[in-house]
């Protein structure tokens, strides 16, 4: 591993950051020595996940959060995970505009990465990009995802504080959320509160959260914002850090850090084993054993056991 690269990352050289991050997104860095050398420098950033339905105003909120963080003398990195863009990691128009807006400023780094067709490794790569941004010295790293698939869900699970952004029309979704999102959400924002129904949604949500909260979590705050008018965003910024403090004191942040560390080890072992197992010979065997409709007569279990027992490597 070239120590120069680590030094350049730590020196916050944005050109180097871009190059490295592109490689990570393209899955071209599988050198464990790189991540091991990076690791000691990745622990000091606050990791914030912001998720919610398409068009809820997440990016608009983040734009204003960036400005608020800068006013607070904090540096900030943003990873926008876009499920509609191809997995080449190309920045979308909106993100380019945002990047231009802050491109003069080396305290801000914004990058988008796609997820389509790439769900399995998405959370892993997003975390690795987060590590690079953390090592570059960013005080805050924000992950923006559209709250849809498992991959995005895994990204949001792996942060210190998960913020779910809703809009006044999200009433029905609150029911859906009770199943999944409430488990991961540490904080709710009702954006577009210039529209009717915002207060009603806030009070419905508060009562659900008050009654249904798992005991190992703090009750998530619910805050109303109008991101497009920068209304409520600095209050949101302050509240995020107050809540983070409370989470820290309750031992929740260290528990989350430990959980995500364990999950990463688990996933790495699992991926390594899979890669080791599925040699080209075994893949060929799989292909042969499932080549025609006739093969459906054998159960999947039977074929799987045969392949696992097979000495072909
Ligand atoms: N009325 C109103 N419009 C808003 C508000 N916040 C954002 N918008 C608008 O909503 C649209 C979507 O905003 P984005 O910030 O791109 O939303 P997003 O959640 O990042 O969208 P995706 O990343 O595509 O899921 C834009 O046209 C914003 O100007 C708000 O508080 N009120
Ligand atoms: Mg967005």
mmCIF file of N, CA and C in Angstrom, residues 8 12-22 109 111:
data_model
loop_
_atom_site.group_PDB
_atom_site.id
_atom_site.type_symbol
_atom_site.label_atom_id
_atom_site.label_comp_id
_atom_site.label_asym_id
_atom_site.label_seq_id
_atom_site.Cartn_x
_atom_site.Cartn_y
_atom_site.Cartn_z
ATOM 1 N N UNK A 8 -2.179 11.791 1.092
ATOM 2 C CA UNK A 8 -2.934 12.734 0.258
ATOM 3 C C UNK A 8 -4.399 12.813 0.670
ATOM 4 N N UNK A 12 -6.501 16.111 2.611
ATOM 5 C CA UNK A 12 -7.741 16.667 2.051
ATOM 6 C C UNK A 12 -7.542 17.176 0.622
ATOM 7 N N UNK A 13 -6.762 16.448 -0.152
ATOM 8 C CA UNK A 13 -6.573 16.781 -1.556
ATOM 9 C C UNK A 13 -7.794 16.253 -2.333
ATOM 10 N N UNK A 14 -8.692 17.173 -2.721
ATOM 11 C CA UNK A 14 -9.960 16.729 -3.316
ATOM 12 C C UNK A 14 -9.796 16.006 -4.654
ATOM 13 N N UNK A 15 -8.713 16.320 -5.370
ATOM 14 C CA UNK A 15 -8.506 15.606 -6.643
ATOM 15 C C UNK A 15 -8.194 14.143 -6.377
ATOM 16 N N UNK A 16 -7.366 13.922 -5.364
ATOM 17 C CA UNK A 16 -7.046 12.541 -4.984
ATOM 18 C C UNK A 16 -8.295 11.846 -4.432
ATOM 19 N N UNK A 17 -9.049 12.576 -3.607
ATOM 20 C CA UNK A 17 -10.284 11.980 -3.055
ATOM 21 C C UNK A 17 -11.165 11.486 -4.188
ATOM 22 N N UNK A 18 -11.364 12.329 -5.197
ATOM 23 C CA UNK A 18 -12.243 11.955 -6.307
ATOM 24 C C UNK A 18 -11.744 10.699 -6.994
ATOM 25 N N UNK A 19 -10.441 10.650 -7.182
ATOM 26 C CA UNK A 19 -9.874 9.507 -7.890
ATOM 27 C C UNK A 19 -10.079 8.216 -7.084
ATOM 28 N N UNK A 20 -9.777 8.299 -5.794
ATOM 29 C CA UNK A 20 -9.907 7.118 -4.937
ATOM 30 C C UNK A 20 -11.368 6.678 -4.842
ATOM 31 N N UNK A 21 -12.246 7.672 -4.673
ATOM 32 C CA UNK A 21 -13.658 7.341 -4.497
ATOM 33 C C UNK A 21 -14.224 6.689 -5.766
ATOM 34 N N UNK A 22 -13.798 7.189 -6.922
ATOM 35 C CA UNK A 22 -14.236 6.565 -8.175
ATOM 36 C C UNK A 22 -13.808 5.096 -8.202
ATOM 37 N N UNK A 109 -17.283 18.369 0.341
ATOM 38 C CA UNK A 109 -17.089 17.436 -0.767
ATOM 39 C C UNK A 109 -18.395 16.684 -0.987
ATOM 40 N N UNK A 111 -20.548 13.934 -3.423
ATOM 41 C CA UNK A 111 -20.345 12.909 -4.446
ATOM 42 C C UNK A 111 -21.608 12.064 -4.541
#
